[in-house]
Amino acid sequence: MITLHWVYALAGAIFAAFALLGARDRATPRRWTNAAFWALLALSMWAGDRLGDVGNGLLVLGLIGLGALGGLGRGDGAVPPETRQARADRFGNRLFVIALIIPATALIGTVLFKQAPDWFDGKQATLIALALGVLIAMTVGCLWLRAGAQVPLQQGRRLMDCIGWAAILPQMLASLGAVFALAGVGDAVGGIVSQVIPDGSLLGAVIAYGLGMALFTIVMGNAFAAFPVMTAAIGVPLLIRTWHGDPAVICAIGMLAGFCGTLMTPMAANFNLVPAALLELKDQHGVIKRQVGTALPLLLVNILLIYWLAFP
């Protein structure tokens, strides 16, 4: 049976390739730091469940140390501009077909894989299909553009080196959210919120949940970190148990409310600060400023959708 372990193995192989290619690239500053960083990440994908708590803790400290001691270097391995222009002139918008293969495979695979429980883990069908989509898209791209197998890996390494340590920020923050939930932060927040919400007010509870997801995401930088805390504080005890709301709607749209917070915080460095750096914008917070006008109306809509759809 194909399970999530296959996806982790694939991700580990890609990061290992980044480490090897980075170590061989003499033009990249701090190439050994880059190689060590991606090698540790590959190790976590391959053997994280065998290293134990102490081993994984040391691995994370190693990643933090490598990221903190000067960060990662950036190489100049981009495809030559003339090559990119030639391909753009030849293929035009058809190039987007390669990118669209990934979501299409994820959508189709999610439906089909759940119908074959003997072959695929139905609970992880979406992630398995997503990984398969990446492989198919990469293969189609190499064959169509007549590029070598190393080209997508080299370009992936170059982009990851540009993003640097911020590439693993979502995983770090999601882990922190789980730690907060286990530490009882959700219960503490729930106790505070219950004193603010008017007794018997469903709308007040929904607003508190939606705003809480956005605000906690702004503080933490990631909706995955906010989700376990706010769901334990408000989602489960009030919206689901007390008001008998639809858990799927509450959780799904609650995450969307958290993503609105992602659009408005510098803590989400890989989403907001890294694009500004890559685009060489004069205003480091220029991306956030442009997104606030979209994030606030979306947050209001998400809160209303929870109220309308979760409590028929």
mmCIF file of C-alpha atoms in Angstrom, residues 1-6 116-123 128:
data_model
loop_
_atom_site.group_PDB
_atom_site.id
_atom_site.type_symbol
_atom_site.label_atom_id
_atom_site.label_comp_id
_atom_site.label_asym_id
_atom_site.label_seq_id
_atom_site.Cartn_x
_atom_site.Cartn_y
_atom_site.Cartn_z
ATOM 1 C CA MET A 1 0.000 0.000 0.000
ATOM 2 C CA ILE A 2 1.212 3.489 -0.865
ATOM 3 C CA THR A 3 1.125 5.612 2.276
ATOM 4 C CA LEU A 4 2.389 8.993 3.419
ATOM 5 C CA HIS A 5 5.805 7.428 4.011
ATOM 6 C CA TRP A 6 6.268 7.295 0.240
ATOM 7 C CA ALA A 116 -8.790 1.750 -4.009
ATOM 8 C CA PRO A 117 -8.139 1.300 -0.261
ATOM 9 C CA ASP A 118 -5.980 -1.781 -0.891
ATOM 10 C CA TRP A 119 -3.533 0.263 -2.966
ATOM 11 C CA PHE A 120 -3.605 3.726 -1.374
ATOM 12 C CA ASP A 121 -4.084 5.126 2.117
ATOM 13 C CA GLY A 122 -7.449 6.865 1.742
ATOM 14 C CA LYS A 123 -6.775 9.235 4.644
ATOM 15 C CA ILE A 128 -0.226 11.178 -2.273
#
